[in-house]
CSV table of N, CA, C and O in Angstrom, one decimal:
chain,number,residue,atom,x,y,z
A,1,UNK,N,3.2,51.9,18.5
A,1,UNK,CA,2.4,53.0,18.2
A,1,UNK,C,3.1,53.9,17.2
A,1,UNK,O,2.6,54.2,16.1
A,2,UNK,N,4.3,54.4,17.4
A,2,UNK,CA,5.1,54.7,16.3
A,2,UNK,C,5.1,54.5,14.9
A,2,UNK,O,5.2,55.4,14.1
A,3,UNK,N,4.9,53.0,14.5
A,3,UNK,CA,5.0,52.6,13.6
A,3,UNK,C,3.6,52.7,12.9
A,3,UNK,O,3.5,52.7,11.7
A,4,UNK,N,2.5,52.8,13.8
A,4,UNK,CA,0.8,53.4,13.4
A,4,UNK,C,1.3,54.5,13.0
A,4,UNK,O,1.5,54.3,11.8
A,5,UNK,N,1.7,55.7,13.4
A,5,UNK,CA,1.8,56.8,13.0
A,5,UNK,C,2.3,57.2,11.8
A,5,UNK,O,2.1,58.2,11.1
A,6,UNK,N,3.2,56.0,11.5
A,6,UNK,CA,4.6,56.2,10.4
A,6,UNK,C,3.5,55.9,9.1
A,6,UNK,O,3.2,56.6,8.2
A,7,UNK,N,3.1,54.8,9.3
A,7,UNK,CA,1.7,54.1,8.3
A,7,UNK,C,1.0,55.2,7.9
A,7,UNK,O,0.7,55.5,6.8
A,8,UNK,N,0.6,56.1,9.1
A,8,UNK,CA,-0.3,56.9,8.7
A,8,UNK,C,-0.5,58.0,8.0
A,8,UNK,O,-1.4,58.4,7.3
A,9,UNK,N,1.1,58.4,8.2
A,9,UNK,CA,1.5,59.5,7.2
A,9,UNK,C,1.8,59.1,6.1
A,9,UNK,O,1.7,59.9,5.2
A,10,UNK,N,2.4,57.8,5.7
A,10,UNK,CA,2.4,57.1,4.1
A,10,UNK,C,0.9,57.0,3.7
A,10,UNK,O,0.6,57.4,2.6
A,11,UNK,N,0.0,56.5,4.6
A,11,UNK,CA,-1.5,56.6,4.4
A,11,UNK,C,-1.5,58.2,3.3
A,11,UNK,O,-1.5,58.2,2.1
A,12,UNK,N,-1.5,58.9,4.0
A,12,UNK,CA,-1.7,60.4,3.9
A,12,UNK,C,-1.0,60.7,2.4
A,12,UNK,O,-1.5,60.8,1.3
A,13,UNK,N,0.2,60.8,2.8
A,13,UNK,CA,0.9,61.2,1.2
A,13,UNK,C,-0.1,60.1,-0.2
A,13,UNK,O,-1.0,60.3,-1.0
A,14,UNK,N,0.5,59.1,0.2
A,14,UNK,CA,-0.5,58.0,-0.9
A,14,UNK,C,-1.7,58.8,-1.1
A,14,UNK,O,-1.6,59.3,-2.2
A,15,UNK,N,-2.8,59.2,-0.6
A,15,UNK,CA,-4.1,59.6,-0.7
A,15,UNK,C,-3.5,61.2,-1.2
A,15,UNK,O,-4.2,61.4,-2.3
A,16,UNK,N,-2.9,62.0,-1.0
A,16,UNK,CA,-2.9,62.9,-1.6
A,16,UNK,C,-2.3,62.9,-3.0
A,16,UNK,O,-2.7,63.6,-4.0
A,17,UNK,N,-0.9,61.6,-3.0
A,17,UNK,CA,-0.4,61.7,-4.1
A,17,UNK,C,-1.5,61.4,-5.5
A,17,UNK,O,-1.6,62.0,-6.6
A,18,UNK,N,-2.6,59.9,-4.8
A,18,UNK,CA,-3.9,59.7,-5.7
A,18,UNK,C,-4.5,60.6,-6.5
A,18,UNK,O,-4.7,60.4,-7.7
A,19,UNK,N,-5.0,61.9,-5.6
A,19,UNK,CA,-5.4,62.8,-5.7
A,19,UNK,C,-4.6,63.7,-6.9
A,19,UNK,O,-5.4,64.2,-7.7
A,20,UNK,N,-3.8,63.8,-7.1
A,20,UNK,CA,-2.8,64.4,-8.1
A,20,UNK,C,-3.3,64.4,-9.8
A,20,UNK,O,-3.3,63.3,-10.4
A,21,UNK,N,-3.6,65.6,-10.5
A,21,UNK,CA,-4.2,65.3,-11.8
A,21,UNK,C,-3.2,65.1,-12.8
A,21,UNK,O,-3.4,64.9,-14.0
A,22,UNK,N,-1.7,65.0,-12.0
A,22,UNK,CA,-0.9,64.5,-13.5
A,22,UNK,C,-0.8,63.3,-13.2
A,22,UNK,O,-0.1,62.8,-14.1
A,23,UNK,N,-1.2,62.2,-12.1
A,23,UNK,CA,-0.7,61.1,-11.6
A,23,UNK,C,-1.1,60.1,-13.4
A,23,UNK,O,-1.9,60.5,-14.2
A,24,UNK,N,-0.4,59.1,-13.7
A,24,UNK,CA,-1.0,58.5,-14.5
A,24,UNK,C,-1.7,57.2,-13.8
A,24,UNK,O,-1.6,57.0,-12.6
A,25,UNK,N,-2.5,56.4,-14.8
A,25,UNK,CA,-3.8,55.5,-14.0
A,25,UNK,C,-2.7,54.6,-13.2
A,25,UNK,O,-3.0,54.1,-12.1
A,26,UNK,N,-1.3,54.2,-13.9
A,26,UNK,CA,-0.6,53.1,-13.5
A,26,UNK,C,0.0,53.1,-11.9
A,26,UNK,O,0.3,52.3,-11.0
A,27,UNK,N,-0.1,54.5,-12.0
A,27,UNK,CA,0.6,55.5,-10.5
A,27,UNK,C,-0.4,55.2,-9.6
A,27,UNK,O,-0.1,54.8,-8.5
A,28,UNK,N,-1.2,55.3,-9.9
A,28,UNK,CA,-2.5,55.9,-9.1
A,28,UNK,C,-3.1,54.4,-8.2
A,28,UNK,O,-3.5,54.2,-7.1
A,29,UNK,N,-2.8,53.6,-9.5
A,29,UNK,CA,-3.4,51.9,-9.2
A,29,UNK,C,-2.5,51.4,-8.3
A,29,UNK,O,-3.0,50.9,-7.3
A,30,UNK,N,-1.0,51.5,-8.4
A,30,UNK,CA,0.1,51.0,-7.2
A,30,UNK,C,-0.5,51.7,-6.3
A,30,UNK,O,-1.2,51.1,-5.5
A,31,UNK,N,-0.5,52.6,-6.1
A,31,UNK,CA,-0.6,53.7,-4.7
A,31,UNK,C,-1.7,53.2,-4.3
A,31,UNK,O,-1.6,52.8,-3.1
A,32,UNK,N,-2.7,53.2,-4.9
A,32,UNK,CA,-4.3,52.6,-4.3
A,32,UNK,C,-4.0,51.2,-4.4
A,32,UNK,O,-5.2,50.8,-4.5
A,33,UNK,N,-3.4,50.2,-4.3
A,33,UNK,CA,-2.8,49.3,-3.7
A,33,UNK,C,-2.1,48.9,-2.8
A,33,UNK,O,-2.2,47.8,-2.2
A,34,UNK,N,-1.3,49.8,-2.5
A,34,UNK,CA,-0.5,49.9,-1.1
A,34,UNK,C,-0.9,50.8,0.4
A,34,UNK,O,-0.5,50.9,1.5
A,35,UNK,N,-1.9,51.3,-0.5
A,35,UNK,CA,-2.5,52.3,0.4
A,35,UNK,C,-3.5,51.2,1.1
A,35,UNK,O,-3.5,51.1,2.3
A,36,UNK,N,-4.2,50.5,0.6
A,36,UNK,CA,-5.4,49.4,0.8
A,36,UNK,C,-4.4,48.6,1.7
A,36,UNK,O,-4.9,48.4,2.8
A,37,UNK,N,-3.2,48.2,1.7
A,37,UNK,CA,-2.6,47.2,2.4
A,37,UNK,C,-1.7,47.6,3.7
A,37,UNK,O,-1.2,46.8,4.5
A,38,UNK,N,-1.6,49.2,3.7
A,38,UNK,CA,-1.1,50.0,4.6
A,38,UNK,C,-2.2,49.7,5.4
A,38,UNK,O,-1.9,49.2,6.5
A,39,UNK,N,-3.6,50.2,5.1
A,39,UNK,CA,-5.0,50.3,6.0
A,39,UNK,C,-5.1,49.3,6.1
A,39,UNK,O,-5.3,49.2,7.4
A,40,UNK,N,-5.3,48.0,5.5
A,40,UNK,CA,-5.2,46.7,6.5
A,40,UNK,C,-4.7,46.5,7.1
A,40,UNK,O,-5.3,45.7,7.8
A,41,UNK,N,-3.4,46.7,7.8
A,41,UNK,CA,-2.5,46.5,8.4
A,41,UNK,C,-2.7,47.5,9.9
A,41,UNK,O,-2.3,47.1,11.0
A,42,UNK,N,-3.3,48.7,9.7
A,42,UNK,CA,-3.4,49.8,10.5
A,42,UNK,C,-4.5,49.3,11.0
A,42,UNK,O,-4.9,49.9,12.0
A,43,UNK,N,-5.4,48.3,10.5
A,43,UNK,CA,-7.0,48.0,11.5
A,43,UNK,C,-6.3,47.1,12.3
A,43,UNK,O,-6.5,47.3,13.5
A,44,UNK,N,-5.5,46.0,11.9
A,44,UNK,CA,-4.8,45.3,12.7
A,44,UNK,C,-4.7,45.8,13.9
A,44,UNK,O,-5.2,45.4,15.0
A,45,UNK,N,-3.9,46.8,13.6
A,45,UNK,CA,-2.9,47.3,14.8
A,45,UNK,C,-4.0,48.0,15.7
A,45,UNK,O,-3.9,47.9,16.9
A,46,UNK,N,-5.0,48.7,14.8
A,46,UNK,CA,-5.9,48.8,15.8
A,46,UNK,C,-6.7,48.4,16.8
A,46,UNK,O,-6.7,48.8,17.9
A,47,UNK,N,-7.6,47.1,15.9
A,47,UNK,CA,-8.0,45.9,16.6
A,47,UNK,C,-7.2,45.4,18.2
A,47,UNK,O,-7.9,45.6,19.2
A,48,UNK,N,-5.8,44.9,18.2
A,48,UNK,CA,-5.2,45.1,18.7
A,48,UNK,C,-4.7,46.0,20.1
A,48,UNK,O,-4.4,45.6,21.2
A,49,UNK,N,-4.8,47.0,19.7
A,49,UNK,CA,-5.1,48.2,20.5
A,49,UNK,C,-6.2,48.2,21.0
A,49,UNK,O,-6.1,47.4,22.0
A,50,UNK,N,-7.3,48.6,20.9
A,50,UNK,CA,-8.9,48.2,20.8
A,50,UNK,C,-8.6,47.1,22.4
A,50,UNK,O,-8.7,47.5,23.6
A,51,UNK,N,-8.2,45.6,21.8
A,51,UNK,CA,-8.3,44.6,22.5
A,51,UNK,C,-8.1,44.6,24.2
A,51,UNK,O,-8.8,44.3,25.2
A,52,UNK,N,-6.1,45.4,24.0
A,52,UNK,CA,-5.5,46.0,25.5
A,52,UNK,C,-6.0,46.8,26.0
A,52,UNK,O,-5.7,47.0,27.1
A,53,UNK,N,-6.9,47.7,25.4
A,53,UNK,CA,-7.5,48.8,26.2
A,53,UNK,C,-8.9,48.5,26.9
A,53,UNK,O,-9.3,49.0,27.9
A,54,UNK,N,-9.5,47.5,26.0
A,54,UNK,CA,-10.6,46.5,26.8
A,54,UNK,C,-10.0,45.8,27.7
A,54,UNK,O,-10.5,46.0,28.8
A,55,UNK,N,-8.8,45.0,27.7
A,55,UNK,CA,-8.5,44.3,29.0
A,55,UNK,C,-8.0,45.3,30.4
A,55,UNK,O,-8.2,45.0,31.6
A,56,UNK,N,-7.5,46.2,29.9
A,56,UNK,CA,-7.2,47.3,31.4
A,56,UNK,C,-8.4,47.8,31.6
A,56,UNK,O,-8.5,48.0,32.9
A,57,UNK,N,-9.4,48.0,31.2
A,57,UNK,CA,-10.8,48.5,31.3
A,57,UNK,C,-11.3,47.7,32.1
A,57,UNK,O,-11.4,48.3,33.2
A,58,UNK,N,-11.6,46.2,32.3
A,58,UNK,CA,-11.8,45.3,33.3
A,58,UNK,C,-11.2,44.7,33.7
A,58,UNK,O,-11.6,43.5,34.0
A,59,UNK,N,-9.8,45.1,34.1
A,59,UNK,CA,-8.9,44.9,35.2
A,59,UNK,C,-9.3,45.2,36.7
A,59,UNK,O,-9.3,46.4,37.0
A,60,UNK,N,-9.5,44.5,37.5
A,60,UNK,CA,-10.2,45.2,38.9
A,60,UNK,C,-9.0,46.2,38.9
A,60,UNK,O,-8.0,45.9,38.4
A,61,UNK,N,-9.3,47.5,39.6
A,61,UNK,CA,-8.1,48.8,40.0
A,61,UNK,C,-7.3,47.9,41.5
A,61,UNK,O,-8.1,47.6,42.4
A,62,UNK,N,-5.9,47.6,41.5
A,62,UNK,CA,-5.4,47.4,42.8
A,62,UNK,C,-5.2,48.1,44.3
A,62,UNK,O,-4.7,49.3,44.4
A,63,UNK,N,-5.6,47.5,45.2
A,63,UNK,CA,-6.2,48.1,46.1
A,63,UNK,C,-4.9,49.3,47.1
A,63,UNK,O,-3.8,49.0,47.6
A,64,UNK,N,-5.4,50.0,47.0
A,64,UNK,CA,-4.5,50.7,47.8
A,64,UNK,C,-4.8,51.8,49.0
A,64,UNK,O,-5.9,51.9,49.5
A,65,UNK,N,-4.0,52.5,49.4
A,65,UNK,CA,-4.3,53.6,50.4
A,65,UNK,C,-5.4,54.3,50.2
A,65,UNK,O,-6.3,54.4,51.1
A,66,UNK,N,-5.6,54.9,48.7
A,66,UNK,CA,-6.5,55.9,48.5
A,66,UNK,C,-7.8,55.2,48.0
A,66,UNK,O,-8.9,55.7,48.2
A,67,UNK,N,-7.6,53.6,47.4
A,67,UNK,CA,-8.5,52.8,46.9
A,67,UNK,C,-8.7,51.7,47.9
A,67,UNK,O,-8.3,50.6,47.8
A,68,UNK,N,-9.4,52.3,49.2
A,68,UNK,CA,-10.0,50.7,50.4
A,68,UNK,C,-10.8,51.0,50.2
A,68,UNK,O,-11.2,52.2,50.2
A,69,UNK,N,-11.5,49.4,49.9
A,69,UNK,CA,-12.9,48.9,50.2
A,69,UNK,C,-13.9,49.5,51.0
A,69,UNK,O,-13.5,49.4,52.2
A,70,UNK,N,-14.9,50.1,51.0
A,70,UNK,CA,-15.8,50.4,51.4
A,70,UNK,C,-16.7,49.6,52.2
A,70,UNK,O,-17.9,49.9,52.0
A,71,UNK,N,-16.5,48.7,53.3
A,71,UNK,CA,-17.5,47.9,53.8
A,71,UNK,C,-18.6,48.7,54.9
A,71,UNK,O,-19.7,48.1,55.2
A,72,UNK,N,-18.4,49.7,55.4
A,72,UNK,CA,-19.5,50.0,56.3
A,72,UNK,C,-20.9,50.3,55.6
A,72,UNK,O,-21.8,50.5,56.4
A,73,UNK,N,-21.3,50.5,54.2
A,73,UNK,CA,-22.2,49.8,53.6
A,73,UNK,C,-23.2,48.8,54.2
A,73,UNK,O,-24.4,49.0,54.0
A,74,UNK,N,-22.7,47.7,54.7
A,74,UNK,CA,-22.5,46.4,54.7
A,74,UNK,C,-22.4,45.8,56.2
A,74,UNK,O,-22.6,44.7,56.5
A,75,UNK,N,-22.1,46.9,57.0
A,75,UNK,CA,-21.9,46.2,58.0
A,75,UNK,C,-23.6,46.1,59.1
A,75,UNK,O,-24.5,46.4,58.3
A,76,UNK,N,-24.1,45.9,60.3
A,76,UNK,CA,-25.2,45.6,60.5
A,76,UNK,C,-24.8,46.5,61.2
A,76,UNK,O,-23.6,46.8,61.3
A,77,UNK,N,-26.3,47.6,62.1
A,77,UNK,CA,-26.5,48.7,62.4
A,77,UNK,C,-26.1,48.3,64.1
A,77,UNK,O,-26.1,49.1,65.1
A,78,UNK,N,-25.8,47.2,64.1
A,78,UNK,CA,-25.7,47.1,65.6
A,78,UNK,C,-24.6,47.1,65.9
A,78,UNK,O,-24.5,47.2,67.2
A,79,UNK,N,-23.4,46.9,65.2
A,79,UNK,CA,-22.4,46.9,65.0
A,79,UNK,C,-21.6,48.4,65.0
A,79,UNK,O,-20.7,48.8,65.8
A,80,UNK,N,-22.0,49.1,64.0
A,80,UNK,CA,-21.9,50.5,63.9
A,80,UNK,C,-22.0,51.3,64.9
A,80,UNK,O,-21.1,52.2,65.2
A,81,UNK,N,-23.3,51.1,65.8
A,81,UNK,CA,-23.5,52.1,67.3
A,81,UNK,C,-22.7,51.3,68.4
A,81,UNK,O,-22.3,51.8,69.4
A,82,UNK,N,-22.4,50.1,68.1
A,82,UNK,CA,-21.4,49.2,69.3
A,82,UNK,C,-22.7,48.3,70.1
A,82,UNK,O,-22.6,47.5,71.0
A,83,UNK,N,-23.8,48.6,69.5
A,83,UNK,CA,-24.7,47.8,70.6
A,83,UNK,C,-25.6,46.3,70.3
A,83,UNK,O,-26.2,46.7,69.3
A,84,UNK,N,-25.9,45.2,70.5
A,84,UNK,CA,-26.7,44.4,70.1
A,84,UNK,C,-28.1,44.5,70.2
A,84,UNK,O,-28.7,45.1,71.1
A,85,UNK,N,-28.7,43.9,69.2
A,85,UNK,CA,-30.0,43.8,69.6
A,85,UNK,C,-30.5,42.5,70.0
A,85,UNK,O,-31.6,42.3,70.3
């Protein structure tokens, strides 16, 4: 993630330096070149990202003290009062 971040602020300066009215076109063409290949690289990482955050998303949660199953839902009413029918 670090390294997203680092991208991102080269992202940043690049786009500002673009921006610049003394830049000459030759300046401007590298920069808007590397800037395009920084942002490829940063969807990657996102995609990526994106991907692990979908897999913990449908990770069942592991069951614990505070997380038990709920079965009395589920159980039959005869069961619950202790009596048969």
């Amino acid at each position: 993630m670090e390294n997203f971040e680092e991208n991102l602020k080269k992202l940043e300066k690049i786009t500002n330096d673009i921006k610049r009215s003394d830049i000459s076109l030759e300046d401007a063409l590298k920069n808007f070149e590397e800037g395009i290949k920084l942002a490829s690289g940063m969807e990657k990482q996102l995609d990526a990202i994106e991907g692990k955050i979908q897999i913990l998303m449908n990770e069942p949660v592991p069951m614990s003290e505070e997380n038990k199953p709920q079965l009395d839902d589920f159980a039959d009413d005869s069961e619950v009062s202790g009596t048969r029918r």
